[in-house]
Amino acid sequence: METNRRAIRTLVSKLSSVSEQTRIEALCELRLMSKQDPQTRPIITESGAIPYLAETLYSSSHPSQENATATLLNLSITEKESIMSTRGVLDALSHIISHHSSTSAAAAVQSASATIHSLLSSVDDYRTVVGSKREIVYALVDILRCHRSSPPRTVKDALKALFAIALHPLNRATMIQFGVVPALFSLIVNDGRVGIVEDATAVIAQVAGCEESVEAFRKVSGVGVLADLLDLNTGSSMRTRENAVSALLNLVRCGGDAVAGDVRDAVAFGALDGIADVRDKGSVKGQSKAMELMRVMLGGGDRNVVLNSGSSFGSSVMNDDSGTSF
C-alpha cells in the first residue's frame, strides 16, 4: 500500500507539469488505478488530485478532458464528500456539459453527466446543491434537446442525472423552467429506443410531481402521449408503463379534479388495459400506483393526498448503474 501511495503522489505531482504529454500520461494512470483498484481512490483524493482534475476540465485537449472526467467519475463512487467539498468541481463539470456541442469531448460530456448522477445517487443534501447550479440543470436539459446529435450513452447519462436532480422536489420547477418537459416528450416521440424511453419516462414521472408540471404537460399534450404508452398495442415495456402510471398519478395529485378529468378522457380508449396490466403484473410499487390511478379514473380515491417524494428512485423506475467505472 505504501508503494501505491508513493506512486500516486508522484502521478498527482505530474498533473502540474508544464508538459501536456506528461499530464496526460499521469491522468491515464490515475484513471486506470481508480477504475481497477477501489483502494486507490481515497489515496488519490488525499494526495490532492481533485483540484487538478477539476482544473483539467477547462483544457482544450480532448484526451485530458476524457481522462480527467473519467477519473472523477471513478472517484465519485466512493469519494463523494471529497468531490462535493472541493471548490470549483461542480463548475468544472458544468463547463464540460455546457459545451457538449462545441469544445467538449463527447466521452468527457458522458463521464461528467454520469459523475453528476453518481454524486447524487445516495445523498439528498447534494441534490439541493446541484439543483442550485442552474448552469448544470440547463446544460443537461440541452443535451436532451440536441438528442439527435448526442451519443445515446450521453443522453442516457443526462437522463439519469436529471432523474437524480428531480428527486429533490424543489428542483422540479427549475427543470420545467429550463424546458425539460418538451425536451423529454420530444425524446419519447422522436427517439423510440426502449432504454431511452424508459429513462425519459422515469424523469417525467418525477417532474410531474409539482404544480408547474400541469401547464407544461398541457402545452405538449403530455397526458395523451403517456396514455399512448399505456396502450398495450404500442408494445411499451413494463418499466415504461409503470413510469407512465406514476406520472399520471403524480400529475393528478398536483392538478386536482381538472387534470383528473383530462386523464380520464385520455385513457378511455386503450390505456385502461395498460393500467390494469401494470396492476396485475407490475412491480409491487407499480401495482400499488396502478390501483390508485384506477380508483381515480373510476371517480374514487383521494386526489389531494400528499405526494410521495422519497429519495429512493421515488415512484418511478430507472436502472441505476452509478457504480460503473470508466
Short mmCIF file of C-alpha atoms in Angstrom, two decimals:
data_model
loop_
_atom_site.label_atom_id
_atom_site.label_comp_id
_atom_site.label_asym_id
_atom_site.label_seq_id
_atom_site.Cartn_x
_atom_site.Cartn_y
_atom_site.Cartn_z
CA MET A 1 0.00 0.00 0.00
CA GLU A 2 2.88 2.37 0.79
CA THR A 3 4.29 1.69 -2.68
CA ASN A 4 0.91 2.62 -4.17
CA ARG A 5 0.80 5.76 -2.08
CA ARG A 6 4.23 6.92 -3.32
CA ALA A 7 3.32 6.12 -6.92
CA ILE A 8 0.06 8.04 -6.68
CA ARG A 9 1.73 11.08 -5.12
CA THR A 10 4.24 11.09 -7.97
CA LEU A 11 1.45 10.91 -10.54
CA VAL A 12 -0.52 13.71 -8.87
CA SER A 13 2.59 15.90 -8.83
CA LYS A 14 2.86 15.41 -12.59
CA LEU A 15 -0.61 16.94 -13.08
CA SER A 16 1.00 20.37 -12.61
CA SER A 17 3.75 19.69 -15.16
CA VAL A 18 4.34 22.20 -17.96
CA SER A 19 4.38 19.25 -20.37
CA GLU A 20 0.94 18.35 -21.69
CA GLN A 21 2.11 14.86 -22.59
CA THR A 22 3.35 14.29 -19.03
CA ARG A 23 0.00 15.46 -17.65
CA ILE A 24 -1.96 13.19 -20.00
CA GLU A 25 0.17 10.16 -19.13
CA ALA A 26 -0.39 10.81 -15.42
CA LEU A 27 -4.12 11.21 -15.97
CA CYS A 28 -4.27 7.91 -17.86
CA GLU A 29 -2.53 6.13 -14.98
CA LEU A 30 -4.82 7.67 -12.37
CA ARG A 31 -7.86 6.75 -14.44
CA LEU A 32 -6.78 3.11 -14.64
CA MET A 33 -5.88 2.95 -10.96
CA SER A 34 -9.17 4.44 -9.83
CA LYS A 35 -11.04 2.01 -12.06
CA GLN A 36 -9.18 -1.20 -11.31
CA ASP A 37 -8.37 -0.76 -7.61
CA PRO A 38 -11.02 0.89 -5.40
CA GLN A 39 -8.49 1.08 -2.56
CA THR A 40 -6.51 3.68 -4.51
CA ARG A 41 -9.42 6.15 -4.63
CA PRO A 42 -9.02 7.60 -1.12
CA ILE A 43 -5.26 7.79 -1.66
CA ILE A 44 -5.75 9.70 -4.92
CA THR A 45 -8.11 12.04 -3.10
CA GLU A 46 -5.81 12.54 -0.13
CA SER A 47 -2.91 13.25 -2.48
CA GLY A 48 -4.73 16.36 -3.73
CA ALA A 49 -5.73 15.18 -7.18
CA ILE A 50 -9.28 16.53 -7.25
CA PRO A 51 -8.45 20.25 -7.71
CA TYR A 52 -6.06 19.35 -10.55
CA LEU A 53 -8.70 17.14 -12.18
CA ALA A 54 -11.24 19.96 -11.97
CA GLU A 55 -8.80 22.43 -13.49
CA THR A 56 -8.09 20.00 -16.33
CA LEU A 57 -11.73 20.11 -17.41
CA TYR A 58 -11.07 23.61 -18.79
CA SER A 59 -8.32 22.26 -21.05
CA SER A 60 -8.85 22.31 -24.81
CA SER A 61 -7.20 18.88 -25.02
CA HIS A 62 -9.78 16.15 -25.54
CA PRO A 63 -7.57 13.37 -24.12
CA SER A 64 -7.05 15.47 -20.99
CA GLN A 65 -10.79 16.14 -20.65
CA GLU A 66 -11.67 12.48 -21.19
CA ASN A 67 -9.21 11.08 -18.66
CA ALA A 68 -9.90 13.74 -16.02
CA THR A 69 -13.69 13.31 -16.15
CA ALA A 70 -13.40 9.52 -16.17
CA THR A 71 -11.15 9.68 -13.10
CA LEU A 72 -13.62 11.95 -11.32
CA LEU A 73 -16.40 9.51 -12.19
CA ASN A 74 -14.44 6.62 -10.72
CA LEU A 75 -13.66 8.61 -7.59
CA SER A 76 -17.30 9.63 -7.21
CA ILE A 77 -18.26 6.04 -6.45
CA THR A 78 -16.63 6.19 -3.01
CA GLU A 79 -15.28 9.74 -2.58
CA LYS A 80 -18.47 11.77 -2.93
CA GLU A 81 -17.90 14.01 0.07
CA SER A 82 -14.37 14.96 -1.01
CA ILE A 83 -15.54 15.87 -4.51
CA MET A 84 -18.54 17.86 -3.33
CA SER A 85 -16.45 19.77 -0.78
CA THR A 86 -13.74 20.74 -3.28
CA ARG A 87 -14.29 24.24 -4.56
CA GLY A 88 -14.86 24.54 -8.29
CA VAL A 89 -15.55 20.90 -9.15
CA LEU A 90 -19.24 21.39 -9.97
CA ASP A 91 -18.43 24.48 -12.03
CA ALA A 92 -15.82 22.50 -13.95
CA LEU A 93 -18.29 19.68 -14.63
CA SER A 94 -20.82 22.30 -15.70
CA HIS A 95 -18.26 23.73 -18.13
CA ILE A 96 -17.78 20.35 -19.81
CA ILE A 97 -21.50 19.62 -20.04
CA SER A 98 -22.38 23.15 -21.21
CA HIS A 99 -20.01 22.84 -24.18
CA HIS A 100 -21.34 19.42 -25.22
CA SER A 101 -21.94 20.59 -28.78
CA SER A 102 -18.72 22.56 -29.26
CA THR A 103 -15.40 22.25 -27.43
CA SER A 104 -16.02 19.32 -25.07
CA ALA A 105 -15.07 15.78 -26.00
CA ALA A 106 -18.13 13.51 -26.29
CA ALA A 107 -16.64 10.99 -23.85
CA ALA A 108 -15.96 13.80 -21.36
CA VAL A 109 -19.57 15.00 -21.54
CA GLN A 110 -20.78 11.47 -20.90
CA SER A 111 -18.46 10.99 -17.91
CA ALA A 112 -19.34 14.41 -16.49
CA SER A 113 -23.06 13.66 -16.71
CA ALA A 114 -22.52 10.25 -15.14
CA THR A 115 -20.48 11.87 -12.36
CA ILE A 116 -23.39 14.18 -11.51
CA HIS A 117 -25.69 11.17 -11.28
CA SER A 118 -23.20 9.23 -9.17
CA LEU A 119 -22.73 12.13 -6.74
CA LEU A 120 -26.49 12.41 -6.25
CA SER A 121 -27.25 8.71 -6.03
CA SER A 122 -27.42 8.49 -2.24
CA VAL A 123 -27.14 11.89 -0.52
CA ASP A 124 -30.26 14.07 -0.66
CA ASP A 125 -28.43 17.22 0.50
CA TYR A 126 -26.23 17.08 -2.59
CA ARG A 127 -29.34 17.23 -4.77
CA THR A 128 -30.13 20.63 -3.29
CA VAL A 129 -26.61 21.87 -4.01
CA VAL A 130 -26.51 20.61 -7.60
CA GLY A 131 -30.07 21.80 -8.25
CA SER A 132 -28.97 25.32 -7.30
CA LYS A 133 -26.32 25.17 -10.04
CA ARG A 134 -28.64 26.34 -12.76
CA GLU A 135 -25.96 26.01 -15.45
CA ILE A 136 -25.75 22.27 -14.80
CA VAL A 137 -29.50 21.77 -14.98
CA TYR A 138 -29.80 23.83 -18.16
CA ALA A 139 -26.90 22.03 -19.83
CA LEU A 140 -28.31 18.58 -19.04
CA VAL A 141 -31.68 19.59 -20.48
CA ASP A 142 -29.91 20.96 -23.56
CA ILE A 143 -28.33 17.55 -24.18
CA LEU A 144 -31.86 16.15 -24.43
CA ARG A 145 -32.88 18.93 -26.79
CA CYS A 146 -29.93 18.03 -29.02
CA HIS A 147 -30.52 14.28 -28.74
CA ARG A 148 -30.19 13.73 -32.49
CA SER A 149 -26.56 14.87 -32.37
CA SER A 150 -25.75 13.49 -28.90
CA PRO A 151 -24.43 9.93 -28.46
CA PRO A 152 -27.10 7.62 -26.97
CA ARG A 153 -24.94 6.88 -23.90
CA THR A 154 -24.60 10.61 -23.20
CA VAL A 155 -28.36 11.07 -23.48
CA LYS A 156 -28.93 8.20 -21.04
CA ASP A 157 -26.43 9.60 -18.53
CA ALA A 158 -28.00 13.05 -18.82
CA LEU A 159 -31.40 11.47 -18.13
CA LYS A 160 -30.04 9.67 -15.07
CA ALA A 161 -28.51 12.90 -13.77
CA LEU A 162 -31.79 14.77 -14.28
CA PHE A 163 -33.66 11.96 -12.54
CA ALA A 164 -31.41 12.32 -9.52
CA ILE A 165 -31.84 16.10 -9.51
CA ALA A 166 -35.64 15.74 -9.77
CA LEU A 167 -35.73 13.53 -6.68
CA HIS A 168 -35.45 16.77 -4.68
CA PRO A 169 -38.94 18.31 -5.10
CA LEU A 170 -37.76 21.93 -5.10
CA ASN A 171 -35.61 21.30 -8.18
CA ARG A 172 -38.53 20.32 -10.38
CA ALA A 173 -39.80 23.85 -11.03
CA THR A 174 -36.32 24.90 -12.18
CA MET A 175 -36.15 21.95 -14.55
CA ILE A 176 -39.53 22.88 -16.01
CA GLN A 177 -38.43 26.50 -16.36
CA PHE A 178 -35.49 25.31 -18.46
CA GLY A 179 -37.75 23.33 -20.78
CA VAL A 180 -37.26 19.78 -19.56
CA VAL A 181 -40.87 18.76 -20.29
CA PRO A 182 -40.90 19.43 -24.06
CA ALA A 183 -37.37 18.01 -24.30
CA LEU A 184 -38.42 14.78 -22.59
CA PHE A 185 -41.58 14.29 -24.62
CA SER A 186 -39.75 15.08 -27.86
CA LEU A 187 -37.25 12.39 -26.92
CA ILE A 188 -40.04 9.86 -26.36
CA VAL A 189 -41.87 10.67 -29.58
CA ASN A 190 -38.85 11.03 -31.86
CA ASP A 191 -36.32 8.57 -30.45
CA GLY A 192 -38.24 5.46 -29.54
CA ARG A 193 -35.35 3.30 -28.29
CA VAL A 194 -36.60 1.23 -25.35
CA GLY A 195 -33.87 2.22 -22.88
CA ILE A 196 -34.14 5.91 -23.73
CA VAL A 197 -37.94 5.90 -23.43
CA GLU A 198 -37.79 4.05 -20.11
CA ASP A 199 -35.35 6.54 -18.62
CA ALA A 200 -37.17 9.55 -20.07
CA THR A 201 -40.49 8.43 -18.58
CA ALA A 202 -38.77 7.91 -15.21
CA VAL A 203 -37.75 11.59 -15.24
CA ILE A 204 -41.21 12.62 -16.43
CA ALA A 205 -42.79 10.77 -13.51
CA GLN A 206 -40.66 12.75 -11.06
CA VAL A 207 -41.13 16.12 -12.76
CA ALA A 208 -44.90 15.56 -12.79
CA GLY A 209 -44.81 15.90 -9.03
CA CYS A 210 -45.04 19.69 -8.88
CA GLU A 211 -47.74 22.27 -9.63
CA GLU A 212 -45.80 23.79 -12.53
CA SER A 213 -45.97 20.50 -14.39
CA VAL A 214 -49.68 20.77 -15.13
CA GLU A 215 -49.39 23.62 -17.64
CA ALA A 216 -46.11 22.31 -19.03
CA PHE A 217 -47.66 18.91 -19.76
CA ARG A 218 -50.72 20.54 -21.30
CA LYS A 219 -48.60 22.50 -23.77
CA VAL A 220 -47.05 19.33 -25.19
CA SER A 221 -50.14 17.09 -24.92
CA GLY A 222 -48.20 15.07 -22.39
CA VAL A 223 -51.21 13.26 -20.95
CA GLY A 224 -52.06 11.93 -24.40
CA VAL A 225 -48.51 10.71 -25.00
CA LEU A 226 -48.46 8.91 -21.66
CA ALA A 227 -51.84 7.35 -22.43
CA ASP A 228 -50.47 6.10 -25.76
CA LEU A 229 -47.54 4.49 -23.94
CA LEU A 230 -50.04 2.64 -21.73
CA ASP A 231 -51.90 1.23 -24.74
CA LEU A 232 -50.84 -2.42 -24.95
CA ASN A 233 -50.84 -2.20 -28.74
CA THR A 234 -47.86 0.19 -28.68
CA GLY A 235 -45.61 -2.51 -27.22
CA SER A 236 -44.16 -0.35 -24.44
CA SER A 237 -42.08 -2.16 -21.83
CA MET A 238 -43.42 -2.76 -18.33
CA ARG A 239 -40.92 -0.22 -16.95
CA THR A 240 -42.23 2.42 -19.34
CA ARG A 241 -45.84 1.66 -18.46
CA GLU A 242 -45.11 1.77 -14.73
CA ASN A 243 -43.46 5.16 -15.18
CA ALA A 244 -46.41 6.40 -17.24
CA VAL A 245 -48.80 5.32 -14.47
CA SER A 246 -46.66 7.09 -11.87
CA ALA A 247 -46.50 10.26 -13.99
CA LEU A 248 -50.27 10.41 -14.49
CA LEU A 249 -50.90 9.76 -10.81
CA ASN A 250 -48.45 12.48 -9.74
CA LEU A 251 -50.00 14.87 -12.25
CA VAL A 252 -53.48 14.21 -10.87
CA ARG A 253 -52.25 14.69 -7.32
CA CYS A 254 -50.86 18.10 -8.21
CA GLY A 255 -53.58 19.21 -10.63
CA GLY A 256 -56.73 18.03 -8.88
CA ASP A 257 -60.12 17.47 -10.49
CA ALA A 258 -59.45 19.32 -13.75
CA VAL A 259 -56.38 17.20 -14.51
CA ALA A 260 -58.15 14.04 -13.34
CA GLY A 261 -60.82 14.73 -15.95
CA ASP A 262 -58.21 15.16 -18.68
CA VAL A 263 -56.51 11.92 -17.68
CA ARG A 264 -59.81 10.06 -17.52
CA ASP A 265 -60.64 11.16 -21.07
CA ALA A 266 -57.17 10.30 -22.39
CA VAL A 267 -57.06 6.76 -21.00
CA ALA A 268 -60.61 5.86 -22.01
CA PHE A 269 -59.51 4.28 -25.29
CA GLY A 270 -56.87 1.56 -24.86
CA ALA A 271 -54.84 2.85 -21.94
CA LEU A 272 -57.08 1.38 -19.25
CA ASP A 273 -55.97 -2.11 -20.28
CA GLY A 274 -52.36 -0.98 -19.86
CA ILE A 275 -53.04 0.35 -16.36
CA ALA A 276 -54.79 -2.92 -15.50
CA ASP A 277 -51.80 -4.86 -16.81
CA VAL A 278 -49.46 -2.89 -14.52
CA ARG A 279 -51.87 -3.53 -11.63
CA ASP A 280 -51.78 -7.27 -12.31
CA LYS A 281 -48.20 -7.90 -13.46
CA GLY A 282 -46.08 -4.93 -12.45
CA SER A 283 -43.67 -4.46 -9.55
CA VAL A 284 -45.06 -4.07 -6.04
CA LYS A 285 -44.81 -0.26 -6.29
CA GLY A 286 -46.18 -0.30 -9.83
CA GLN A 287 -49.18 -2.39 -8.82
CA SER A 288 -49.95 -0.09 -5.89
CA LYS A 289 -49.86 3.03 -8.03
CA ALA A 290 -51.86 1.43 -10.83
CA MET A 291 -54.57 0.51 -8.33
CA GLU A 292 -54.63 4.07 -7.01
CA LEU A 293 -54.81 5.50 -10.53
CA MET A 294 -57.63 3.09 -11.40
CA ARG A 295 -59.58 4.33 -8.37
CA VAL A 296 -59.11 7.91 -9.54
CA MET A 297 -60.20 7.01 -13.08
CA LEU A 298 -63.34 5.39 -11.71
CA GLY A 299 -64.13 8.52 -9.77
CA GLY A 300 -62.92 7.33 -6.35
CA GLY A 301 -59.76 7.88 -4.36
CA ASP A 302 -58.37 10.97 -2.77
CA ARG A 303 -56.66 13.18 -5.34
CA ASN A 304 -55.37 15.53 -2.70
CA VAL A 305 -53.03 13.07 -1.00
CA VAL A 306 -49.53 14.20 -0.19
CA LEU A 307 -47.08 13.42 -2.97
CA ASN A 308 -44.52 10.81 -2.02
CA SER A 309 -41.15 12.30 -2.89
CA GLY A 310 -38.83 9.97 -1.04
CA SER A 311 -35.20 9.72 -2.02
CA SER A 312 -35.10 6.11 -3.29
CA PHE A 313 -35.99 6.44 -7.02
CA GLY A 314 -39.40 7.73 -5.87
CA SER A 315 -42.41 6.39 -7.68
CA SER A 316 -40.72 5.86 -10.99
CA VAL A 317 -38.39 3.15 -12.18
CA MET A 318 -34.89 3.71 -13.51
CA ASN A 319 -31.98 1.33 -13.78
CA ASP A 320 -29.07 2.50 -11.64
CA ASP A 321 -25.53 1.88 -12.89
CA SER A 322 -23.82 4.69 -10.94
CA GLY A 323 -21.23 2.19 -9.74
CA THR A 324 -19.79 1.75 -13.24
CA SER A 325 -16.14 2.67 -13.64
CA PHE A 326 -14.67 4.18 -16.78
#
